[in-house]
Amino acid sequence: MKKTLAVALALALTATACGSSDEQDDKSEFAENGTFVYAIPADPGELDPANAVLGATNTVLAFAYDTLVYSDADGKIVSGLAEKWEAQADKVTFTLRKGVTCADKSPVTPQTVADSMNYLSDPKNKAALLGVLIPAGMTATADEAAGTVTLATKDPNPFLLESMTAVYVVCGEGLKDRSILKDKTSGTGMYPLFTSVANDHYAFKARADYAWGPGGAKHEAGMPAAVQLKVVKDESTAANMMTTGELNGAQFTGADRKRVEAIPGVRKGSAPDGIGEFFFHQGDGRAAAENKVRGALVRALDLNELRAIASGGDPVPATRLISLAPDPCRGDSVTGNTPPADPGTAATLLDETGWKAGTDGVRTKGGEKLKLRVAYQTSAGPGVQAGMEYIAQKWKALGVETELVGSADAKYADSLFKDGDWDMAWVPLGLSLPTQLVGYLSGPGPDEQGSNFAHIRNPGYEQLTAEAAKKVGASGCEQWTNAEAALVENVDVVPVLRPTQLVASKNAMLEVIGGVVRPTSVRMLKN
């Protein structure tokens, strides 16, 4: 679905997997009744969890809402509103904790949870999470006597349990009237939203009765009494505020990263920031529809050099196609499967496919030049732009003309999904489950109302994912990993790097999982 890809791209811009700003052993004393001030890079906009796709929105919601289960930093599923669960191929039954209440003190019952989930799965409500984290046709059934909620799907869904780590449960007043959720919160979280000023700040106050966080987390020494999320759209401004002590924490990806790392007393950690990878358009009439052409284009590049350039100096290799927590299948599907750098073989492959170099060095076939339109997001930063310029330089030496087209996010998404006006695209797909990849890497393309924007046809991938889909959770990970490897070997997708963000904090400790601060991890420290 086109909406699904747009959501995935939005998530990819700001989401991370996991990271902590407390990388060293800490012997500092906790400070009590403090206020934790954290920077978010954009205004969250509408606060209804049904439409939460931006990282800034999910950061706000994480303080005010809970999920049925959580993922820890290693991808292990731990308790949330549910204290235990039983997963099968087409359903998951959750046993809820007793004594959970909404911020308005109303009880949270199995029917509360069922109503919250059924709202998301009802197509008439047009929830952005439908088709991304909520499978089409999913139903939620409450059993008040047993204290359970059962989520069932029409087709097997091997990672339904894991999907619930990112689906916030609405309760109380907001469940009765969703309209109030545009600028208010109505959840079970530790920090209900207290006041807000759009494009400036969002303020929260702690609940003293909270005792149902991840793994049973409750109030402990050093947890802040209040939280303020400040909208700071410029990283240089955030770096200045870290220096002066106006912020206790922020995440950095750009040129200010090293400056922040040098601030006295700052705590440093890193968090993965999506996957940097590129795709070739394999539609009818496209030069890259032929495997030898794709192989030649990749062999013309040194992926280690590209990785160093595009990452801005933090070249962590990509080893799989999934980047965000819970990331349940952590096998290596990339190493050894990408074509090695070999310009001589690259030239030979293009010769074999009929793309011959002319007197001007440019390759042609049937009177047509080998010219590729390379698309990327300008929001990806100067490193990615420099990486695209590196690619253009190497392909020019091979006899390929390139046109680099950097676009803002919305126009870039339209190019992939609507216009199809590209030949190679740098796509930062930020996904958390192998099942979320299937629609993008197989099946119908955008011209047939599908999401396979690169028009990939890989029988090995299709067979392996069909086999893996019949298994529950991690039991199918071998097939999922082998399926990804089939794509990489066939040069259907070229994973390059796993960029990171700096998670910085001062006078505080925190952990980032799934792209957001985990509220129960925050501890205030004495100066």
Short mmCIF file of C-alpha atoms in Angstrom, two decimals:
data_model
loop_
_atom_site.label_atom_id
_atom_site.label_comp_id
_atom_site.label_asym_id
_atom_site.label_seq_id
_atom_site.Cartn_x
_atom_site.Cartn_y
_atom_site.Cartn_z
CA MET A 1 0.00 0.00 0.00
CA LYS A 2 1.33 3.45 -0.83
CA LYS A 3 0.39 4.77 2.58
CA THR A 4 2.43 2.00 4.20
CA LEU A 5 5.64 3.00 2.46
CA ALA A 6 5.12 6.64 3.30
CA VAL A 7 4.77 5.63 6.95
CA ALA A 8 7.92 3.50 6.76
CA LEU A 9 9.88 6.36 5.22
CA ALA A 10 8.64 8.72 7.91
CA LEU A 11 9.71 6.31 10.60
CA ALA A 12 13.09 5.89 8.97
CA LEU A 13 13.90 9.59 9.17
CA THR A 14 14.11 9.70 12.94
CA ALA A 15 13.81 6.21 14.38
CA THR A 16 16.62 4.29 16.01
CA ALA A 17 16.95 0.82 17.42
CA CYS A 18 18.48 1.01 20.86
CA GLY A 19 21.14 2.92 22.68
CA SER A 20 22.10 4.33 26.03
CA SER A 21 23.72 7.57 27.09
CA ASP A 22 25.30 5.78 30.04
CA GLU A 23 28.05 3.79 28.36
CA GLN A 24 30.41 3.98 31.33
CA ASP A 25 29.92 2.67 34.86
CA ASP A 26 28.25 5.41 36.87
CA LYS A 27 28.96 6.18 40.50
CA SER A 28 27.06 9.48 40.61
CA GLU A 29 24.35 10.11 43.16
CA PHE A 30 20.73 10.34 42.07
CA ALA A 31 18.92 13.64 42.35
CA GLU A 32 15.32 13.51 43.54
CA ASN A 33 12.27 15.45 42.31
CA GLY A 34 14.11 16.74 39.27
CA THR A 35 12.84 17.83 35.87
CA PHE A 36 14.20 16.02 32.84
CA VAL A 37 14.49 18.31 29.79
CA TYR A 38 14.96 16.60 26.43
CA ALA A 39 15.08 17.95 22.87
CA ILE A 40 12.85 16.65 20.09
CA PRO A 41 13.70 17.70 16.50
CA ALA A 42 10.17 18.61 15.37
CA ASP A 43 6.75 19.42 16.71
CA PRO A 44 4.85 16.14 17.17
CA GLY A 45 1.63 17.49 15.65
CA GLU A 46 -1.52 15.49 16.33
CA LEU A 47 -1.10 13.27 19.40
CA ASP A 48 -3.57 10.50 18.58
CA PRO A 49 -1.51 7.26 18.79
CA ALA A 50 -3.48 5.87 15.84
CA ASN A 51 -1.55 8.21 13.56
CA ALA A 52 1.83 8.26 15.28
CA VAL A 53 4.45 7.78 12.56
CA LEU A 54 7.03 10.50 13.27
CA GLY A 55 9.84 9.96 15.75
CA ALA A 56 9.01 13.19 17.59
CA THR A 57 5.38 12.11 18.01
CA ASN A 58 6.34 8.71 19.37
CA THR A 59 8.78 10.27 21.81
CA VAL A 60 5.96 12.38 23.26
CA LEU A 61 3.55 9.45 23.38
CA ALA A 62 6.05 7.10 25.02
CA PHE A 63 5.90 9.16 28.21
CA ALA A 64 2.09 9.12 28.43
CA TYR A 65 1.17 5.67 27.09
CA ASP A 66 2.08 2.02 27.54
CA THR A 67 2.09 -0.96 25.21
CA LEU A 68 0.98 -4.52 25.90
CA VAL A 69 4.58 -5.69 25.77
CA TYR A 70 7.98 -4.09 25.28
CA SER A 71 11.27 -4.96 23.66
CA ASP A 72 14.43 -4.63 25.69
CA ALA A 73 17.73 -3.44 24.21
CA ASP A 74 18.55 -6.97 23.02
CA GLY A 75 15.20 -7.51 21.31
CA LYS A 76 13.77 -9.73 24.06
CA ILE A 77 10.04 -9.27 24.67
CA VAL A 78 9.26 -8.20 28.23
CA SER A 79 6.02 -7.44 30.06
CA GLY A 80 4.06 -4.21 29.80
CA LEU A 81 0.33 -3.92 30.40
CA ALA A 82 0.33 -7.68 29.83
CA GLU A 83 2.13 -9.81 32.38
CA LYS A 84 2.19 -12.92 30.18
CA TRP A 85 1.20 -13.99 26.67
CA GLU A 86 0.78 -16.97 24.39
CA ALA A 87 1.55 -16.59 20.68
CA GLN A 88 0.27 -18.82 17.89
CA ALA A 89 0.47 -18.50 14.12
CA ASP A 90 -2.73 -16.47 13.79
CA LYS A 91 -3.37 -15.09 17.27
CA VAL A 92 -1.81 -13.88 20.51
CA THR A 93 -3.55 -14.03 23.88
CA PHE A 94 -2.40 -11.49 26.48
CA THR A 95 -3.09 -11.81 30.21
CA LEU A 96 -3.31 -8.30 31.61
CA ARG A 97 -1.79 -7.04 34.83
CA LYS A 98 -4.27 -6.38 37.59
CA GLY A 99 -4.66 -2.92 39.08
CA VAL A 100 -3.66 -0.90 36.01
CA THR A 101 -5.43 2.43 35.77
CA CYS A 102 -5.66 5.17 33.19
CA ALA A 103 -4.36 8.68 33.90
CA ASP A 104 -7.94 9.69 34.76
CA LYS A 105 -8.00 6.85 37.36
CA SER A 106 -10.46 4.71 35.38
CA PRO A 107 -9.65 0.97 35.41
CA VAL A 108 -7.97 -0.62 32.40
CA THR A 109 -9.83 -3.84 31.63
CA PRO A 110 -9.54 -6.40 28.82
CA GLN A 111 -12.42 -4.61 27.09
CA THR A 112 -10.50 -1.32 27.31
CA VAL A 113 -7.59 -2.86 25.45
CA ALA A 114 -9.84 -4.63 22.94
CA ASP A 115 -11.66 -1.38 22.15
CA SER A 116 -8.35 0.44 21.66
CA MET A 117 -7.09 -2.24 19.25
CA ASN A 118 -10.34 -2.60 17.32
CA TYR A 119 -10.38 1.13 16.65
CA LEU A 120 -7.01 0.79 14.92
CA SER A 121 -8.07 -2.19 12.82
CA ASP A 122 -11.34 -0.66 11.62
CA PRO A 123 -10.67 0.68 8.08
CA LYS A 124 -13.19 3.49 8.48
CA ASN A 125 -10.95 5.13 11.09
CA LYS A 126 -8.04 5.33 8.62
CA ALA A 127 -5.40 4.73 11.28
CA ALA A 128 -1.89 5.25 9.93
CA LEU A 129 -0.78 2.12 11.81
CA LEU A 130 -3.20 -0.11 9.87
CA GLY A 131 -1.18 -2.24 7.48
CA VAL A 132 2.08 -1.30 9.20
CA LEU A 133 1.81 -2.57 12.79
CA ILE A 134 -1.86 -3.55 12.76
CA PRO A 135 -2.61 -6.32 10.23
CA ALA A 136 -5.64 -5.75 8.02
CA GLY A 137 -8.61 -7.66 9.39
CA MET A 138 -7.18 -8.07 12.91
CA THR A 139 -9.78 -8.48 15.65
CA ALA A 140 -9.46 -8.04 19.41
CA THR A 141 -11.66 -10.02 21.82
CA ALA A 142 -11.85 -9.46 25.57
CA ASP A 143 -12.45 -12.14 28.21
CA GLU A 144 -13.14 -10.24 31.41
CA ALA A 145 -13.38 -13.38 33.56
CA ALA A 146 -10.00 -14.66 32.42
CA GLY A 147 -8.45 -11.20 32.33
CA THR A 148 -7.27 -11.70 28.75
CA VAL A 149 -7.33 -10.01 25.36
CA THR A 150 -6.88 -12.08 22.21
CA LEU A 151 -5.67 -10.51 18.97
CA ALA A 152 -6.49 -12.68 15.95
CA THR A 153 -5.62 -12.33 12.27
CA LYS A 154 -7.18 -13.84 9.16
CA ASP A 155 -3.81 -14.98 7.82
CA PRO A 156 -0.77 -16.24 9.76
CA ASN A 157 1.20 -13.36 11.23
CA PRO A 158 4.46 -14.63 12.73
CA PHE A 159 5.40 -11.37 14.46
CA LEU A 160 2.07 -10.13 15.77
CA LEU A 161 3.43 -10.27 19.32
CA GLU A 162 6.48 -8.20 18.41
CA SER A 163 4.32 -5.64 16.59
CA MET A 164 2.59 -4.83 19.85
CA THR A 165 5.79 -3.34 21.29
CA ALA A 166 5.03 -0.21 19.26
CA VAL A 167 1.23 0.05 19.56
CA TYR A 168 0.10 2.38 22.36
CA VAL A 169 -3.07 1.53 24.29
CA VAL A 170 -5.60 4.34 24.66
CA CYS A 171 -7.89 4.30 27.70
CA GLY A 172 -10.33 6.45 29.67
CA GLU A 173 -11.71 9.67 28.25
CA GLY A 174 -9.70 9.46 25.03
CA LEU A 175 -11.14 6.06 24.18
CA LYS A 176 -14.64 7.48 24.40
CA ASP A 177 -13.84 10.64 22.46
CA ARG A 178 -10.82 10.38 20.14
CA SER A 179 -11.13 14.05 19.21
CA ILE A 180 -9.47 15.11 22.46
CA LEU A 181 -6.33 13.20 21.46
CA LYS A 182 -5.31 15.84 18.95
CA ASP A 183 -3.57 17.80 21.70
CA LYS A 184 -4.06 15.73 24.88
CA THR A 185 -3.07 12.27 26.10
CA SER A 186 -5.23 9.55 27.62
CA GLY A 187 -3.07 6.59 28.54
CA THR A 188 -1.60 4.52 31.35
CA GLY A 189 1.95 5.88 31.07
CA MET A 190 4.15 7.12 33.88
CA TYR A 191 4.01 10.73 32.70
CA PRO A 192 0.63 12.10 31.54
CA LEU A 193 0.84 15.26 29.44
CA PHE A 194 0.20 18.28 31.66
CA THR A 195 0.64 21.34 29.44
CA SER A 196 1.84 21.97 25.90
CA VAL A 197 2.70 24.81 23.57
CA ALA A 198 2.91 23.74 19.92
CA ASN A 199 6.38 24.16 18.39
CA ASP A 200 7.82 25.00 21.79
CA HIS A 201 7.44 22.42 24.57
CA TYR A 202 5.41 19.52 26.04
CA ALA A 203 5.35 19.14 29.83
CA PHE A 204 4.53 16.01 31.85
CA LYS A 205 4.13 15.17 35.54
CA ALA A 206 4.88 11.78 37.10
CA ARG A 207 2.20 9.42 38.41
CA ALA A 208 3.02 8.25 41.91
CA ASP A 209 0.93 5.08 41.50
CA TYR A 210 2.67 3.82 38.36
CA ALA A 211 3.86 0.21 38.70
CA TRP A 212 3.36 -1.53 35.32
CA GLY A 213 6.22 -0.37 33.14
CA PRO A 214 8.56 -2.52 31.02
CA GLY A 215 9.40 -5.67 32.94
CA GLY A 216 7.28 -4.43 35.84
CA ALA A 217 9.16 -1.13 36.24
CA LYS A 218 7.85 1.32 38.82
CA HIS A 219 9.05 4.46 40.55
CA GLU A 220 12.64 4.23 41.73
CA ALA A 221 15.25 6.59 43.11
CA GLY A 222 16.34 9.26 40.67
CA MET A 223 13.31 9.13 38.40
CA PRO A 224 12.25 12.68 37.53
CA ALA A 225 9.11 14.19 38.99
CA ALA A 226 8.51 16.08 35.75
CA VAL A 227 9.55 15.88 32.11
CA GLN A 228 9.74 18.63 29.52
CA LEU A 229 10.23 17.86 25.84
CA LYS A 230 11.46 20.96 24.05
CA VAL A 231 11.05 21.39 20.30
CA VAL A 232 14.55 22.20 19.02
CA LYS A 233 14.62 21.93 15.24
CA ASP A 234 18.27 22.85 14.74
CA GLU A 235 20.99 20.52 16.04
CA SER A 236 23.44 23.40 16.52
CA THR A 237 20.92 25.06 18.83
CA ALA A 238 20.48 21.81 20.72
CA ALA A 239 24.26 21.51 21.06
CA ASN A 240 24.42 25.04 22.49
CA MET A 241 21.66 24.17 24.96
CA MET A 242 23.53 21.04 26.03
CA THR A 243 26.61 23.19 26.64
CA THR A 244 24.74 25.71 28.82
CA GLY A 245 22.83 23.03 30.72
CA GLU A 246 19.42 23.98 29.34
CA LEU A 247 18.97 20.39 28.14
CA ASN A 248 19.53 17.12 29.93
CA GLY A 249 19.52 15.14 26.71
CA ALA A 250 19.25 15.06 22.92
CA GLN A 251 20.21 12.98 19.90
CA PHE A 252 22.67 14.16 17.23
CA THR A 253 23.45 12.96 13.71
CA GLY A 254 25.19 15.89 12.04
CA ALA A 255 28.27 18.05 12.27
CA ASP A 256 27.59 19.08 15.89
CA ARG A 257 28.00 15.52 17.09
CA LYS A 258 31.72 15.82 17.88
CA ARG A 259 31.21 19.19 19.58
CA VAL A 260 28.62 17.66 21.90
CA GLU A 261 30.86 14.68 22.67
CA ALA A 262 33.50 17.14 23.91
CA ILE A 263 31.19 18.91 26.41
CA PRO A 264 32.52 18.36 29.95
CA GLY A 265 30.33 15.93 31.88
CA VAL A 266 28.29 14.78 28.91
CA ARG A 267 27.39 11.10 28.77
CA LYS A 268 27.75 9.51 25.37
CA GLY A 269 26.05 6.57 23.76
CA SER A 270 25.14 5.59 20.22
CA ALA A 271 21.98 4.28 18.66
CA PRO A 272 21.47 2.80 15.19
CA ASP A 273 19.68 5.17 12.83
CA GLY A 274 18.04 3.05 10.15
CA ILE A 275 19.77 1.30 7.26
CA GLY A 276 21.53 3.16 4.44
CA GLU A 277 20.87 1.13 1.30
CA PHE A 278 20.05 1.59 -2.35
CA PHE A 279 17.69 -0.01 -4.84
CA PHE A 280 17.55 -0.18 -8.62
CA HIS A 281 14.32 0.31 -10.56
CA GLN A 282 13.68 -3.03 -12.28
CA GLY A 283 10.54 -2.09 -14.16
CA ASP A 284 10.02 -2.83 -17.83
CA GLY A 285 12.41 -0.97 -20.08
CA ARG A 286 14.81 -0.04 -17.29
CA ALA A 287 18.50 -0.79 -17.80
CA ALA A 288 18.82 -2.09 -14.23
CA ALA A 289 16.11 -4.69 -14.82
CA GLU A 290 18.98 -6.92 -16.00
CA ASN A 291 20.99 -8.60 -13.22
CA LYS A 292 24.34 -8.18 -15.02
CA VAL A 293 23.80 -4.44 -15.27
CA ARG A 294 23.05 -4.16 -11.56
CA GLY A 295 26.08 -6.29 -10.77
CA ALA A 296 28.28 -4.11 -12.96
CA LEU A 297 27.07 -0.89 -11.35
CA VAL A 298 27.80 -2.19 -7.86
CA ARG A 299 31.21 -3.62 -8.85
CA ALA A 300 32.19 -0.15 -10.04
CA LEU A 301 31.92 1.05 -6.44
CA ASP A 302 34.02 0.43 -3.36
CA LEU A 303 31.27 0.01 -0.78
CA ASN A 304 33.77 0.61 2.04
CA GLU A 305 34.59 4.03 0.57
CA LEU A 306 30.92 4.79 -0.01
CA ARG A 307 30.12 3.75 3.56
CA ALA A 308 32.76 6.07 5.01
CA ILE A 309 31.54 9.01 2.92
CA ALA A 310 27.80 8.56 3.37
CA SER A 311 28.07 7.95 7.12
CA GLY A 312 29.98 11.17 7.77
CA GLY A 313 32.86 9.24 9.31
CA ASP A 314 31.03 6.58 11.35
CA PRO A 315 31.08 3.66 8.87
CA VAL A 316 29.20 0.82 10.56
CA PRO A 317 28.46 -1.88 7.95
CA ALA A 318 24.88 -3.01 7.44
CA THR A 319 24.49 -6.72 8.15
CA ARG A 320 20.71 -7.06 7.62
CA LEU A 321 17.74 -5.16 6.23
CA ILE A 322 15.95 -4.56 9.55
CA SER A 323 17.16 -1.76 11.78
CA LEU A 324 14.61 -0.95 14.49
CA ALA A 325 13.72 -2.73 17.71
CA PRO A 326 12.60 -5.38 18.33
CA ASP A 327 14.49 -6.66 15.23
CA PRO A 328 13.85 -10.31 16.18
CA CYS A 329 16.01 -11.97 13.49
CA ARG A 330 19.55 -10.70 13.93
CA GLY A 331 21.41 -12.97 11.51
CA ASP A 332 23.84 -11.56 8.94
CA SER A 333 22.25 -11.55 5.48
CA VAL A 334 24.72 -9.13 3.87
CA THR A 335 28.35 -10.02 4.57
CA GLY A 336 29.84 -11.92 1.63
CA ASN A 337 26.71 -11.53 -0.49
CA THR A 338 27.35 -8.14 -2.14
CA PRO A 339 29.46 -8.02 -5.34
CA PRO A 340 33.10 -7.05 -4.64
CA ALA A 341 34.65 -3.88 -6.04
CA ASP A 342 36.03 -4.81 -9.46
CA PRO A 343 35.87 -2.07 -12.16
CA GLY A 344 37.36 -4.40 -14.80
CA THR A 345 34.64 -7.01 -14.33
CA ALA A 346 32.06 -4.21 -14.21
CA ALA A 347 33.12 -3.04 -17.68
CA THR A 348 33.08 -6.59 -19.02
CA LEU A 349 29.55 -7.22 -17.74
CA LEU A 350 28.24 -4.08 -19.42
CA ASP A 351 29.95 -5.09 -22.67
CA GLU A 352 28.24 -8.49 -22.44
CA THR A 353 24.84 -6.86 -22.07
CA GLY A 354 25.35 -4.74 -25.19
CA TRP A 355 26.17 -1.47 -23.46
CA LYS A 356 29.25 -0.45 -25.43
CA ALA A 357 31.45 2.56 -24.77
CA GLY A 358 31.44 5.19 -27.52
CA THR A 359 34.24 7.52 -28.58
CA ASP A 360 33.18 9.92 -25.84
CA GLY A 361 33.34 7.14 -23.26
CA VAL A 362 29.57 7.05 -22.68
CA ARG A 363 27.96 3.65 -23.12
CA THR A 364 25.08 3.21 -25.52
CA LYS A 365 22.83 0.43 -26.78
CA GLY A 366 20.39 0.75 -29.67
CA GLY A 367 21.18 4.43 -29.92
CA GLU A 368 20.24 5.09 -26.27
CA LYS A 369 22.73 6.36 -23.69
CA LEU A 370 23.15 4.51 -20.41
CA LYS A 371 21.88 7.31 -18.21
CA LEU A 372 20.60 6.79 -14.67
CA ARG A 373 18.53 9.12 -12.51
CA VAL A 374 19.68 8.83 -8.87
CA ALA A 375 17.14 9.88 -6.21
CA TYR A 376 17.85 10.68 -2.56
CA GLN A 377 16.39 12.71 0.31
CA THR A 378 17.98 16.06 1.02
CA SER A 379 17.03 15.56 4.69
CA ALA A 380 19.48 12.64 4.80
CA GLY A 381 22.26 15.19 5.22
CA PRO A 382 25.53 16.16 3.55
CA GLY A 383 27.09 12.72 4.01
CA VAL A 384 24.51 11.01 1.82
CA GLN A 385 24.73 13.77 -0.78
CA ALA A 386 28.51 13.33 -0.89
CA GLY A 387 27.96 9.59 -1.21
CA MET A 388 25.74 10.10 -4.24
CA GLU A 389 28.39 12.33 -5.81
CA TYR A 390 30.94 9.56 -5.23
CA ILE A 391 28.65 7.08 -7.02
CA ALA A 392 28.22 9.47 -9.96
CA GLN A 393 31.99 9.84 -10.25
CA LYS A 394 32.60 6.07 -10.27
CA TRP A 395 29.81 5.40 -12.75
CA LYS A 396 31.10 8.14 -15.06
CA ALA A 397 34.43 6.29 -15.18
CA LEU A 398 32.45 3.18 -16.19
CA GLY A 399 30.74 5.09 -19.01
CA VAL A 400 27.43 5.79 -17.28
CA GLU A 401 25.83 9.21 -17.18
CA THR A 402 24.05 10.06 -13.92
CA GLU A 403 21.60 12.73 -12.86
CA LEU A 404 21.55 13.32 -9.11
CA VAL A 405 18.13 14.37 -7.87
CA GLY A 406 17.88 15.40 -4.22
CA SER A 407 14.34 16.10 -3.00
CA ALA A 408 12.45 16.95 0.16
CA ASP A 409 10.79 13.97 1.82
CA ALA A 410 7.30 14.35 0.35
CA LYS A 411 8.51 14.86 -3.21
CA TYR A 412 10.99 12.01 -2.82
CA ALA A 413 8.23 9.62 -1.68
CA ASP A 414 6.08 10.70 -4.63
CA SER A 415 8.97 9.93 -6.97
CA LEU A 416 9.22 6.39 -5.62
CA PHE A 417 5.51 5.66 -5.38
CA LYS A 418 3.72 7.80 -7.87
CA ASP A 419 6.01 9.05 -10.63
CA GLY A 420 8.47 6.16 -10.78
CA ASP A 421 10.93 8.72 -12.15
CA TRP A 422 14.18 7.18 -10.89
CA ASP A 423 16.70 4.46 -11.74
CA MET A 424 18.59 4.17 -8.46
CA ALA A 425 17.34 5.39 -5.11
CA TRP A 426 18.99 5.68 -1.72
CA VAL A 427 16.15 4.50 0.53
CA PRO A 428 16.47 4.60 4.33
CA LEU A 429 13.81 1.99 5.06
CA GLY A 430 13.48 1.87 8.83
CA LEU A 431 11.50 -1.24 9.73
CA SER A 432 11.36 -3.45 12.81
CA LEU A 433 10.05 -6.80 11.56
CA PRO A 434 10.88 -9.03 8.55
CA THR A 435 7.20 -9.26 7.63
CA GLN A 436 7.10 -5.51 7.03
CA LEU A 437 9.61 -5.88 4.20
CA VAL A 438 7.63 -8.36 2.14
CA GLY A 439 5.25 -5.91 0.48
CA TYR A 440 8.12 -3.60 -0.49
CA LEU A 441 10.31 -6.34 -1.95
CA SER A 442 7.79 -8.57 -3.71
CA GLY A 443 4.28 -8.54 -5.14
CA PRO A 444 2.61 -5.76 -7.14
CA GLY A 445 4.21 -2.42 -7.78
CA PRO A 446 2.74 1.07 -7.30
CA ASP A 447 1.14 0.96 -10.75
CA GLU A 448 -0.96 -1.98 -9.47
CA GLN A 449 -1.74 -0.37 -6.09
CA GLY A 450 1.10 -2.26 -4.42
CA SER A 451 4.23 -1.22 -2.48
CA ASN A 452 6.95 -2.99 -4.50
CA PHE A 453 8.39 0.33 -5.62
CA ALA A 454 11.52 -1.20 -7.21
CA HIS A 455 9.51 -3.86 -9.11
CA ILE A 456 11.62 -6.68 -7.66
CA ARG A 457 10.94 -10.25 -8.80
CA ASN A 458 13.00 -12.70 -6.77
CA PRO A 459 11.57 -16.25 -6.65
CA GLY A 460 13.99 -17.30 -3.90
CA TYR A 461 12.88 -14.47 -1.65
CA GLU A 462 9.22 -15.18 -2.31
CA GLN A 463 9.58 -18.90 -1.54
CA LEU A 464 11.59 -18.41 1.64
CA THR A 465 9.31 -15.70 3.04
CA ALA A 466 6.27 -17.89 2.34
CA GLU A 467 7.89 -20.68 4.35
CA ALA A 468 8.95 -18.34 7.16
CA ALA A 469 5.47 -16.81 7.43
CA LYS A 470 4.10 -20.19 8.59
CA LYS A 471 6.32 -20.16 11.68
CA VAL A 472 5.83 -18.19 14.88
CA GLY A 473 8.35 -15.53 15.85
CA ALA A 474 12.02 -16.41 15.99
CA SER A 475 11.43 -20.01 14.90
CA GLY A 476 11.38 -18.76 11.30
CA CYS A 477 14.47 -16.54 11.55
CA GLU A 478 16.70 -18.83 9.49
CA GLN A 479 14.29 -18.58 6.56
CA TRP A 480 13.85 -14.82 6.99
CA THR A 481 17.63 -14.28 7.01
CA ASN A 482 18.13 -16.51 3.97
CA ALA A 483 15.35 -14.64 2.18
CA GLU A 484 17.15 -11.33 2.71
CA ALA A 485 20.40 -12.93 1.52
CA ALA A 486 18.68 -13.98 -1.71
CA LEU A 487 17.86 -10.32 -2.39
CA VAL A 488 21.40 -9.13 -1.67
CA GLU A 489 22.99 -11.87 -3.80
CA ASN A 490 20.77 -10.91 -6.74
CA VAL A 491 21.63 -7.19 -6.30
CA ASP A 492 17.95 -6.41 -5.70
CA VAL A 493 18.93 -4.34 -2.68
CA VAL A 494 22.39 -3.09 -1.73
CA PRO A 495 22.72 -2.49 2.04
CA VAL A 496 25.65 -0.18 2.71
CA LEU A 497 25.71 1.16 6.22
CA ARG A 498 24.04 1.22 9.58
CA PRO A 499 24.34 4.89 10.59
CA THR A 500 24.23 5.86 14.21
CA GLN A 501 23.02 8.76 16.30
CA LEU A 502 24.77 10.16 19.33
CA VAL A 503 22.59 9.82 22.43
CA ALA A 504 23.90 12.54 24.73
CA SER A 505 22.86 13.42 28.26
CA LYS A 506 24.05 15.69 31.03
CA ASN A 507 23.15 15.34 34.70
CA ALA A 508 20.94 12.43 33.67
CA MET A 509 21.02 8.82 32.50
CA LEU A 510 18.69 7.40 29.89
CA GLU A 511 18.14 4.63 27.38
CA VAL A 512 16.75 4.90 23.84
CA ILE A 513 14.89 1.88 22.45
CA GLY A 514 12.78 1.82 19.31
CA GLY A 515 13.69 5.40 18.52
CA VAL A 516 12.35 6.96 21.72
CA VAL A 517 13.54 7.57 25.26
CA ARG A 518 12.34 4.80 27.54
CA PRO A 519 10.74 6.82 30.37
CA THR A 520 11.44 4.25 33.08
CA SER A 521 15.17 4.36 32.24
CA VAL A 522 15.60 8.06 33.01
CA ARG A 523 17.52 8.93 36.17
CA MET A 524 18.44 12.43 37.29
CA LEU A 525 21.96 12.87 38.67
CA LYS A 526 23.47 15.40 41.04
CA ASN A 527 25.85 17.88 39.43
#
